[in-house]
CSV table of C-alpha atoms and ligand atoms in Angstrom, one decimal:
chain,number,residue,atom,x,y,z
A,112,MET,CA,-14.0,20.3,0.6
A,113,GLU,CA,-12.1,20.0,4.0
A,114,ASN,CA,-9.2,22.5,5.2
A,115,PHE,CA,-5.9,20.9,4.6
A,116,GLU,CA,-2.2,21.1,4.8
A,117,PHE,CA,-0.3,19.6,1.9
A,118,ARG,CA,3.5,18.7,2.0
A,119,ASN,CA,5.1,15.7,0.7
A,120,PRO,CA,9.2,16.1,1.0
A,121,THR,CA,10.0,12.7,-0.6
A,122,LYS,CA,12.4,13.6,-3.6
A,123,ILE,CA,11.3,11.3,-6.5
A,124,ILE,CA,14.3,10.3,-9.0
A,125,PHE,CA,12.2,8.7,-11.7
A,126,GLY,CA,13.3,6.8,-14.6
A,127,ARG,CA,16.2,4.8,-16.3
A,128,ASP,CA,19.4,4.1,-14.4
A,129,GLY,CA,18.1,6.1,-11.4
A,130,GLU,CA,19.8,3.2,-9.3
A,131,ASP,CA,23.2,4.5,-10.3
A,132,LYS,CA,22.4,8.0,-8.3
A,133,VAL,CA,21.6,6.2,-4.9
A,134,GLY,CA,25.1,6.7,-3.7
A,135,ALA,CA,25.2,10.4,-4.1
A,136,GLU,CA,21.8,10.5,-2.5
A,137,THR,CA,22.8,8.9,0.5
A,138,ALA,CA,25.9,10.4,1.5
A,139,ALA,CA,24.1,13.6,1.4
A,140,TYR,CA,22.6,12.2,4.8
A,141,SER,CA,25.4,9.5,6.2
A,142,ARG,CA,28.1,7.6,5.0
A,143,LYS,CA,27.4,4.6,7.3
A,144,ILE,CA,24.0,2.9,6.7
A,145,LEU,CA,22.0,0.0,6.7
A,146,LEU,CA,21.2,-1.6,3.6
A,147,HIS,CA,17.8,-3.3,4.0
A,148,PHE,CA,16.3,-5.9,1.5
A,149,GLY,CA,14.0,-8.7,1.0
A,150,GLY,CA,14.1,-12.6,-0.1
A,151,GLY,CA,16.5,-12.5,-2.9
A,152,SER,CA,15.1,-10.7,-5.9
A,153,ILE,CA,17.4,-7.9,-5.8
A,154,LYS,CA,20.5,-10.3,-6.0
A,155,GLN,CA,19.0,-12.4,-9.0
A,156,SER,CA,18.1,-9.0,-11.0
A,157,GLY,CA,21.6,-7.6,-10.5
A,158,LEU,CA,20.3,-4.7,-8.8
A,159,TYR,CA,22.1,-5.2,-5.5
A,160,ASP,CA,25.4,-5.2,-7.3
A,161,ARG,CA,24.6,-1.6,-9.1
A,162,VAL,CA,23.3,-0.4,-5.9
A,163,THR,CA,26.6,-1.4,-3.8
A,164,ALA,CA,28.8,-0.3,-6.7
A,165,SER,CA,27.0,3.5,-6.4
A,166,LEU,CA,27.2,3.4,-2.4
A,167,ARG,CA,30.9,2.3,-3.2
A,168,ALA,CA,31.7,5.1,-5.7
A,169,ALA,CA,30.1,7.6,-3.0
A,170,ASN,CA,32.3,6.2,-0.3
A,171,VAL,CA,29.2,5.0,1.7
A,172,GLU,CA,29.8,1.8,4.0
A,173,TRP,CA,27.0,-0.1,4.7
A,174,ILE,CA,25.6,-2.9,7.1
A,175,GLU,CA,23.5,-5.5,5.6
A,176,LEU,CA,20.1,-6.7,6.5
A,177,GLY,CA,18.2,-8.7,4.0
A,178,GLY,CA,15.3,-11.3,4.4
A,179,VAL,CA,12.3,-9.1,5.1
A,180,LYS,CA,9.4,-11.3,4.5
A,181,PRO,CA,6.2,-9.9,2.4
A,182,ASN,CA,4.1,-9.2,5.6
A,183,PRO,CA,7.1,-7.7,7.3
A,184,ARG,CA,7.9,-8.9,10.9
A,185,LEU,CA,8.7,-7.3,13.8
A,186,SER,CA,11.6,-9.6,14.9
A,187,LEU,CA,13.6,-8.4,12.0
A,188,VAL,CA,12.6,-4.9,12.8
A,189,HIS,CA,14.4,-5.4,16.1
A,190,GLU,CA,17.4,-6.6,14.8
A,191,GLY,CA,17.9,-3.6,12.4
A,192,VAL,CA,17.1,-1.4,15.5
A,193,ARG,CA,20.2,-3.2,17.3
A,194,LEU,CA,22.2,-2.9,14.2
A,195,CYS,CA,21.6,0.8,13.6
A,196,LYS,CA,22.4,1.6,17.5
A,197,GLU,CA,25.3,-0.7,18.0
A,198,LYS,CA,27.1,0.5,14.7
A,199,GLY,CA,26.0,4.0,14.6
A,200,LEU,CA,24.0,3.9,11.3
A,201,GLY,CA,22.7,7.0,10.0
A,202,LEU,CA,20.1,6.3,7.1
A,203,ILE,CA,18.3,3.1,6.3
A,204,LEU,CA,18.3,2.3,2.6
A,205,ALA,CA,15.2,0.1,1.7
A,206,VAL,CA,16.0,-1.7,-1.9
A,207,GLY,CA,12.7,-3.7,-2.5
A,208,GLY,CA,8.7,-3.1,-2.3
A,209,GLY,CA,6.3,-2.0,0.5
A,210,SER,CA,7.5,-4.4,2.6
A,211,VAL,CA,11.2,-3.8,2.9
A,212,ILE,CA,10.4,-0.1,3.0
A,213,ASP,CA,8.1,-0.3,5.7
A,214,SER,CA,10.4,-2.5,7.7
A,215,ALA,CA,13.1,0.4,7.0
A,216,LYS,CA,10.8,3.0,8.4
A,217,ALA,CA,10.1,0.9,11.5
A,218,ILE,CA,14.0,0.7,12.1
A,219,ALA,CA,14.2,4.3,11.6
A,220,MET,CA,11.7,4.9,14.2
A,221,GLY,CA,13.1,2.2,16.8
A,222,ALA,CA,16.8,3.4,16.3
A,223,VAL,CA,16.0,6.7,18.0
A,224,ILE,CA,14.3,5.8,21.3
A,225,ASP,CA,14.9,3.3,24.3
A,226,GLY,CA,11.6,1.7,24.3
A,227,ASP,CA,10.0,-0.7,22.1
A,228,VAL,CA,8.9,0.8,18.5
A,229,TRP,CA,6.2,-1.7,18.4
A,230,ASP,CA,4.1,0.6,21.1
A,231,PHE,CA,3.9,3.3,18.1
A,232,TYR,CA,1.9,0.6,16.5
A,233,LEU,CA,-0.4,0.0,19.2
A,234,GLY,CA,-1.1,3.8,19.5
A,235,LYS,CA,0.8,4.1,22.6
A,236,GLY,CA,2.5,7.7,21.8
A,237,GLN,CA,3.7,9.2,18.7
A,238,PRO,CA,7.2,9.0,17.3
A,239,THR,CA,9.2,12.4,17.8
A,240,ALA,CA,12.4,11.5,15.7
A,241,ALA,CA,13.4,8.9,13.3
A,242,LEU,CA,16.6,8.2,11.1
A,243,PRO,CA,16.3,9.1,7.5
A,244,VAL,CA,15.0,6.6,5.3
A,245,GLY,CA,16.1,6.2,1.3
A,246,THR,CA,14.2,3.9,-1.0
A,247,VAL,CA,15.0,1.9,-4.3
A,248,LEU,CA,11.5,0.9,-5.5
A,249,THR,CA,11.1,-2.9,-7.2
A,250,ILE,CA,7.2,-3.3,-7.1
A,251,PRO,CA,4.9,-0.5,-7.7
A,252,ALA,CA,1.9,-1.4,-5.3
A,253,ALA,CA,2.0,0.0,-1.5
A,254,GLY,CA,3.0,3.3,-2.0
A,255,SER,CA,5.4,3.3,0.8
A,256,GLU,CA,8.0,5.1,-1.2
A,257,ALA,CA,6.3,8.3,-0.8
A,258,SER,CA,3.8,7.8,2.0
A,259,THR,CA,3.7,8.3,5.9
A,260,GLY,CA,2.8,4.8,6.2
A,261,THR,CA,4.5,1.6,7.7
A,262,VAL,CA,2.8,-1.6,8.3
A,263,ILE,CA,4.3,-4.3,10.6
A,264,THR,CA,3.4,-7.7,11.6
A,265,LYS,CA,3.8,-9.1,15.2
A,266,GLU,CA,4.5,-12.9,15.0
A,267,GLU,CA,3.4,-13.3,18.6
A,268,GLY,CA,-0.6,-13.1,17.8
A,269,TRP,CA,-0.2,-12.4,14.2
A,270,LEU,CA,-1.1,-8.6,14.9
A,271,LYS,CA,-0.7,-6.6,11.8
A,272,ARG,CA,-0.6,-2.8,12.6
A,273,ALA,CA,0.1,0.6,11.0
A,274,VAL,CA,1.7,3.5,12.0
A,275,ASN,CA,1.6,6.9,10.0
A,276,SER,CA,4.1,9.8,10.7
A,277,ASP,CA,5.4,12.7,8.5
A,278,LEU,CA,8.7,11.8,10.1
A,279,ILE,CA,8.7,8.5,8.1
A,280,TYR,CA,8.6,10.1,4.4
A,281,PRO,CA,11.5,8.8,2.5
A,282,ARG,CA,14.0,11.2,2.2
A,283,PHE,CA,14.5,10.2,-1.5
A,284,SER,CA,13.0,7.3,-3.6
A,285,VAL,CA,14.3,5.8,-6.9
A,286,LEU,CA,11.4,5.0,-9.3
A,287,ASN,CA,13.1,3.3,-12.2
A,288,PRO,CA,10.3,1.5,-14.2
A,289,GLU,CA,12.7,-1.5,-15.4
A,290,LEU,CA,13.2,-2.6,-12.1
A,291,ALA,CA,9.7,-4.0,-12.3
A,292,PHE,CA,10.3,-6.2,-15.4
A,293,THR,CA,11.4,-9.1,-13.2
A,294,LEU,CA,7.9,-9.2,-11.4
A,295,PRO,CA,5.6,-12.4,-11.8
A,296,PRO,CA,2.1,-11.8,-13.0
A,297,PHE,CA,0.6,-12.4,-9.5
A,298,GLN,CA,2.6,-9.6,-7.9
A,299,ILE,CA,1.7,-7.4,-11.0
A,300,ALA,CA,-2.0,-8.1,-10.6
A,301,CYS,CA,-1.9,-7.6,-6.6
A,302,GLY,CA,-0.2,-4.2,-7.1
A,303,ALA,CA,-2.8,-3.0,-9.5
A,304,MET,CA,-5.6,-3.8,-6.7
A,305,ASP,CA,-3.5,-2.3,-4.0
A,306,ILE,CA,-3.1,1.1,-6.1
A,307,THR,CA,-6.7,0.8,-7.0
A,308,ALA,CA,-7.7,0.4,-3.6
A,309,HIS,CA,-5.5,3.3,-2.3
A,310,LEU,CA,-7.8,5.5,-4.9
A,311,MET,CA,-10.9,3.8,-3.7
A,312,GLU,CA,-10.2,4.4,0.0
A,313,ARG,CA,-10.0,8.1,-0.8
A,314,TYR,CA,-12.7,8.1,-3.4
A,315,PHE,CA,-15.5,7.1,-1.1
A,316,THR,CA,-16.3,10.1,1.2
A,317,ASN,CA,-18.7,12.0,2.9
A,318,VAL,CA,-17.1,15.2,2.2
A,319,LYS,CA,-19.1,17.1,-0.5
A,320,ASN,CA,-17.5,19.5,-3.2
A,321,VAL,CA,-14.6,17.3,-4.2
A,322,ALA,CA,-15.0,17.4,-7.5
A,323,PHE,CA,-11.2,18.2,-8.6
A,324,THR,CA,-9.9,15.2,-6.8
A,325,ASP,CA,-12.8,13.0,-7.9
A,326,ARG,CA,-11.6,13.5,-11.3
A,327,LEU,CA,-7.8,13.2,-10.2
A,328,LEU,CA,-8.6,9.9,-8.6
A,329,GLU,CA,-10.8,8.7,-11.6
A,330,ALA,CA,-8.2,9.4,-13.9
A,331,THR,CA,-5.3,7.5,-11.9
A,332,MET,CA,-7.7,4.4,-11.6
A,333,LYS,CA,-8.4,4.6,-15.2
A,334,THR,CA,-4.4,4.5,-15.8
A,335,ILE,CA,-4.3,1.4,-13.7
A,336,ILE,CA,-7.0,-0.2,-15.4
A,337,ALA,CA,-5.4,0.7,-18.9
A,338,GLN,CA,-2.0,-0.2,-18.2
A,339,ALA,CA,-2.2,-3.4,-16.1
A,340,PRO,CA,-3.4,-5.8,-18.7
A,341,LYS,CA,-0.7,-4.3,-20.8
A,342,LEU,CA,2.1,-5.5,-18.2
A,343,ILE,CA,0.4,-9.1,-17.6
A,344,ARG,CA,1.1,-9.7,-21.3
A,345,ASN,CA,4.5,-8.0,-21.5
A,346,PRO,CA,6.3,-7.6,-18.2
A,347,LYS,CA,9.0,-5.6,-20.2
A,348,ASP,CA,6.9,-2.8,-21.4
A,349,TYR,CA,8.9,0.0,-20.2
A,350,ASP,CA,6.2,2.7,-21.4
A,351,ALA,CA,3.2,0.9,-19.4
A,352,TRP,CA,5.4,0.5,-16.2
A,353,ALA,CA,6.2,4.1,-16.3
A,354,GLU,CA,2.6,5.3,-16.2
A,355,PHE,CA,1.6,2.4,-13.7
A,356,MET,CA,4.8,3.0,-11.4
A,357,TRP,CA,4.1,7.0,-11.2
A,358,ALA,CA,0.5,6.4,-10.7
A,359,GLY,CA,0.9,4.2,-7.9
A,360,THR,CA,3.4,6.6,-6.0
A,361,ILE,CA,0.6,9.3,-6.6
A,362,ALA,CA,-2.3,7.3,-5.6
A,363,HIS,CA,-0.6,7.1,-2.1
A,364,ASN,CA,1.2,10.1,-1.7
A,365,ASN,CA,-1.5,12.0,-0.1
A,366,LEU,CA,-2.2,14.4,-3.0
A,367,LEU,CA,-5.4,12.9,-4.0
A,368,ASN,CA,-6.5,13.2,-0.3
A,369,THR,CA,-6.4,16.7,-0.3
A,370,GLY,CA,-9.6,18.3,1.1
A,371,ARG,CA,-11.1,15.0,1.6
A,372,ILE,CA,-11.6,12.3,4.3
A,373,GLY,CA,-10.9,8.7,3.2
A,374,ASP,CA,-12.5,5.6,4.3
A,375,TRP,CA,-9.7,2.8,4.9
A,376,ALA,CA,-11.9,0.4,6.6
A,377,SER,CA,-11.2,-2.3,3.6
A,378,HIS,CA,-7.4,-1.8,4.5
A,379,ASP,CA,-8.1,-2.5,8.3
A,380,ILE,CA,-10.0,-5.6,7.3
A,381,GLU,CA,-7.5,-6.7,4.8
A,382,HIS,CA,-4.8,-6.4,7.3
A,383,GLU,CA,-6.5,-8.9,9.5
A,384,ILE,CA,-6.7,-11.3,6.7
A,385,SER,CA,-2.9,-11.1,5.8
A,386,GLY,CA,-2.1,-10.9,9.3
A,387,ILE,CA,-3.3,-14.3,10.3
A,388,TYR,CA,-3.1,-16.0,6.9
A,389,ASP,CA,0.1,-14.3,5.4
A,390,VAL,CA,-1.6,-13.9,2.0
A,391,ALA,CA,-0.4,-11.0,-0.2
A,392,HIS,CA,-2.0,-7.7,0.7
A,393,GLY,CA,-3.3,-6.8,-2.8
A,394,ALA,CA,-4.8,-10.4,-3.0
A,395,GLY,CA,-6.5,-9.8,-0.1
A,396,LEU,CA,-8.0,-6.5,-1.1
A,397,ALA,CA,-9.5,-8.1,-3.9
A,398,VAL,CA,-11.2,-10.1,-1.5
A,399,VAL,CA,-12.5,-7.4,0.9
A,400,PHE,CA,-13.3,-4.1,-1.3
A,401,PRO,CA,-16.3,-5.7,-3.4
A,402,ALA,CA,-17.8,-7.0,-0.1
A,403,TRP,CA,-17.4,-3.8,1.5
A,404,MET,CA,-19.0,-2.0,-1.6
A,405,LYS,CA,-21.9,-4.2,-1.6
A,406,HIS,CA,-22.2,-3.6,2.2
A,407,VAL,CA,-22.2,0.2,2.4
A,408,TYR,CA,-22.9,1.5,-1.1
A,409,LYS,CA,-26.4,2.6,-0.1
A,410,GLN,CA,-24.6,5.2,2.1
A,411,ASP,CA,-24.2,7.2,-1.2
A,412,VAL,CA,-25.7,5.7,-4.1
A,413,GLU,CA,-25.0,8.8,-6.5
A,414,ARG,CA,-21.2,8.7,-5.6
A,415,PHE,CA,-21.2,5.0,-6.2
A,416,VAL,CA,-23.0,5.4,-9.6
A,417,GLN,CA,-20.7,8.3,-10.4
A,418,TRP,CA,-17.8,5.7,-9.7
A,419,ALA,CA,-19.3,3.1,-12.0
A,420,VAL,CA,-20.3,5.2,-14.9
A,421,ARG,CA,-17.0,7.0,-15.0
A,422,VAL,CA,-14.7,4.3,-14.1
A,423,TRP,CA,-15.9,1.3,-15.4
A,424,ASN,CA,-18.3,2.9,-18.2
A,425,VAL,CA,-21.3,1.3,-17.1
A,426,GLU,CA,-24.3,2.9,-18.9
A,427,LEU,CA,-26.2,5.5,-16.8
A,428,ASP,CA,-29.5,4.4,-16.1
A,429,VAL,CA,-31.4,7.2,-13.9
A,430,PHE,CA,-34.5,4.8,-13.0
A,431,ASN,CA,-32.3,2.0,-11.7
A,432,PRO,CA,-29.1,3.5,-10.1
A,433,GLN,CA,-28.5,0.3,-7.8
A,434,ALA,CA,-28.3,-1.7,-11.0
A,435,VAL,CA,-25.5,0.6,-12.2
A,436,VAL,CA,-23.5,0.3,-9.1
A,437,LEU,CA,-23.8,-3.5,-9.0
A,438,LYS,CA,-22.7,-3.7,-12.4
A,439,GLY,CA,-19.6,-1.5,-11.9
A,440,ILE,CA,-18.5,-3.9,-8.7
A,441,ALA,CA,-19.2,-6.5,-11.2
A,442,ARG,CA,-16.9,-5.3,-13.9
A,443,MET,CA,-14.2,-4.6,-11.0
A,444,GLU,CA,-14.4,-8.1,-10.1
A,445,ARG,CA,-14.0,-9.2,-13.4
A,446,PHE,CA,-11.2,-7.2,-14.1
A,447,PHE,CA,-9.1,-8.3,-11.3
A,448,THR,CA,-10.4,-11.9,-12.0
A,449,SER,CA,-9.0,-11.5,-15.5
A,450,LEU,CA,-5.8,-10.3,-14.2
A,451,GLY,CA,-5.4,-13.4,-12.4
A,452,ILE,CA,-6.4,-13.1,-8.8
A,453,GLY,CA,-9.5,-14.1,-7.0
A,454,THR,CA,-12.5,-12.0,-5.5
A,455,THR,CA,-13.6,-14.5,-2.7
A,456,LEU,CA,-12.2,-15.9,0.7
A,457,ASP,CA,-12.5,-19.4,-0.9
A,458,SER,CA,-10.0,-18.3,-3.6
A,459,LEU,CA,-7.5,-17.6,-0.9
A,460,GLY,CA,-8.1,-20.9,0.6
A,461,ILE,CA,-9.5,-19.2,3.4
A,462,LYS,CA,-12.6,-21.0,5.2
A,463,ASP,CA,-14.9,-18.9,7.5
A,464,ASP,CA,-14.1,-20.5,10.9
A,465,ARG,CA,-11.9,-17.6,11.9
A,466,ILE,CA,-14.3,-14.8,10.6
A,467,ASP,CA,-15.4,-13.7,14.0
A,468,GLU,CA,-12.0,-13.8,15.2
A,469,MET,CA,-10.7,-11.3,12.5
A,470,ALA,CA,-13.9,-9.3,13.2
A,471,GLU,CA,-12.9,-9.1,17.1
A,472,LYS,CA,-9.4,-8.2,16.2
A,473,CYS,CA,-10.1,-5.5,13.8
A,474,THR,CA,-12.4,-3.6,16.1
A,475,ASP,CA,-10.5,-4.4,19.3
A,476,GLY,CA,-13.0,-6.3,20.8
A,477,ASP,CA,-15.5,-4.1,19.6
A,478,THR,CA,-14.3,-1.2,21.3
A,479,ARG,CA,-13.9,1.0,18.2
A,480,THR,CA,-15.4,1.2,14.7
A,481,VAL,CA,-13.4,1.4,11.6
A,482,GLY,CA,-13.9,3.4,8.6
A,483,ASN,CA,-15.3,6.8,7.9
A,484,PHE,CA,-17.8,6.4,5.0
A,485,VAL,CA,-19.7,4.1,7.2
A,486,LYS,CA,-18.4,3.5,10.6
A,487,LEU,CA,-18.3,-0.4,10.9
A,488,ASP,CA,-18.4,-2.3,14.4
A,489,ARG,CA,-17.6,-5.8,14.8
A,490,LYS,CA,-21.0,-7.3,13.6
A,491,ALA,CA,-20.5,-5.2,10.2
A,492,VAL,CA,-17.0,-6.3,9.8
A,493,ALA,CA,-17.9,-9.8,10.0
A,494,ALA,CA,-20.8,-9.4,7.9
A,495,ILE,CA,-18.3,-8.0,5.3
A,496,LEU,CA,-16.4,-10.8,5.5
A,497,ARG,CA,-19.2,-13.2,5.2
A,498,LEU,CA,-20.3,-11.7,2.2
A,499,ALA,CA,-16.6,-12.2,0.8
A,500,ARG,CA,-17.0,-15.7,1.0
B,140,LIG,O1,11.6,-10.2,-1.1
B,140,LIG,P1,12.0,-10.3,-2.5
B,140,LIG,O2,12.6,-11.5,-2.8
B,140,LIG,O3,12.3,-9.0,-2.7
B,140,LIG,O4,10.5,-10.5,-3.5
B,140,LIG,C1,9.3,-9.7,-3.3
B,140,LIG,C2,8.2,-10.3,-2.6
B,140,LIG,O5,8.3,-11.7,-2.4
B,140,LIG,C3,9.0,-9.9,-4.7
B,140,LIG,N1,9.4,-8.6,-5.7
B,140,LIG,C4,9.7,-7.4,-5.2
B,140,LIG,N2,10.0,-6.7,-6.2
B,140,LIG,C5,10.4,-7.4,-7.3
B,140,LIG,C6,10.0,-9.0,-6.5
B,140,LIG,N3,10.3,-10.0,-7.5
B,140,LIG,C7,10.8,-10.0,-8.8
B,140,LIG,N4,11.2,-8.8,-9.5
B,140,LIG,C8,11.0,-7.8,-8.5
B,140,LIG,N5,11.2,-6.5,-9.2
B,140,LIG,O6,7.6,-9.5,-4.3
B,140,LIG,C9,7.0,-10.2,-3.3
B,140,LIG,C10,6.2,-8.8,-2.6
B,140,LIG,O7,6.7,-7.9,-2.0
B,140,LIG,P2,6.1,-6.8,-1.1
B,140,LIG,O8,7.4,-5.9,-0.9
B,140,LIG,O9,5.7,-7.4,-0.1
B,140,LIG,O10,5.0,-6.2,-1.8
B,140,LIG,P3,4.3,-4.7,-1.7
B,140,LIG,O11,5.1,-3.8,-2.2
B,140,LIG,O12,2.8,-5.1,-2.3
B,140,LIG,O13,4.3,-4.7,-0.1
B,140,LIG,C11,3.3,-5.1,0.7
B,140,LIG,C12,3.2,-4.7,2.1
B,140,LIG,O14,3.2,-3.3,2.1
B,140,LIG,C13,1.8,-2.9,3.2
B,140,LIG,C14,1.1,-4.2,3.2
B,140,LIG,O15,0.2,-4.5,3.8
B,140,LIG,C15,2.1,-5.3,3.0
B,140,LIG,O16,2.6,-5.5,4.0
B,140,LIG,N6,1.6,-1.7,2.7
B,140,LIG,C16,2.1,-0.5,3.0
B,140,LIG,C17,1.7,0.6,2.8
B,140,LIG,C18,2.4,1.9,3.3
B,140,LIG,N7,3.5,1.9,3.8
B,140,LIG,O17,2.1,3.2,3.0
B,140,LIG,C19,0.2,0.8,2.5
B,140,LIG,C20,-0.1,-0.3,1.8
B,140,LIG,O18,-1.8,-0.1,1.9
B,140,LIG,C21,0.1,-1.6,2.4
B,140,LIG,O19,-0.8,-1.8,3.7
B,141,LIG,ZN1,-2.5,-1.0,0.5
């Protein structure tokens, strides 16, 4: 196991009616805030009314900035930064999914600097301060509600890039499983894929003697596999959402990363797909992950066998470990197909004419590799994308 330090400061407020506490939680940081949300789902569901009532009751004033798109855009981040600076706002409250939360985190970093926050996404410097962020989560998927990450797309060049910083852990996150009842089946399936991907990125490591976190990762994967089909059948199943939502947060709050070195190549490759084609992140991962596995599993067949046997209940065959691995991958593909998302580029309507461009962007023109389990150069990334056709 690797040495590690672990501290996740995000306060989780879990369960029914959590959004009624948002005013008091916010007021502990600021009474003048930016209320940030997406394209309208929170107004249709009535959540907007409950959140604003709670803010009003706690004497918190707010300026609104809605309209965050899935794969959140830099131009709206700039708008939020401008509002925070001009109006002297002290917290960003994100009500929505990963896209809204990531946009809020970007605004939080941008509001306290003179330069352009995009520089951080290009790796030019590290943030040294940020406004506090609070969240009310409406879709368990990205894990941004308790993560160090933010992923933003710059429209010019359709570049999707991430920043990780301890400064942008949300101060509090409201996790009310009922808020997910209105999700369409496609978004449930994408969430299940993204959560599973966060677990697999951590699972496939070259670090030895990580048996404890292996077991935690396997348990969390099995939780998603057990609950997701129930949610597709009945999106108002509170108990299933409660398991799924908490698993989604734990999958990405870095607890399950302790002592390990994760891979993250599939995420880097997927960000090129959703950056260019604007597809849902989870749908992109369902395409990239199986192809990545087929490309890299020979690096550590034993680890892949363990995953196939323990997570997908494939029967162990010591004489034919590769067949066990391939059965595991096939079961995973069948599972996500059964939830309603495809596992090929074709299923996303993507032809292969821009594969070389994606591989080029992903590796910064072959000047860097992606992934840790196996380090992938431009040629390897292109090979994986071709395998995903
Ligand atoms: O915009 P609205 O109207 O709210 O609709 C959203 C959006 O269309 C809808 N939705 C959300 N909650 C709903 C709902 N519809 C009905 N009822 C509800 N309760 O769902 C759509 C997708 O929302 P989005 O926020 O884009 O989804 P998700 O949470 O999957 O976030 C995806 C983004 O997170 C990034 C991804 O790259 C992508 O840009 N990620 C962020 C990470 C992080 N910060 O740590 C890690 C992840 O790996 C990921 O990369
Ligand atoms: Zn993800």
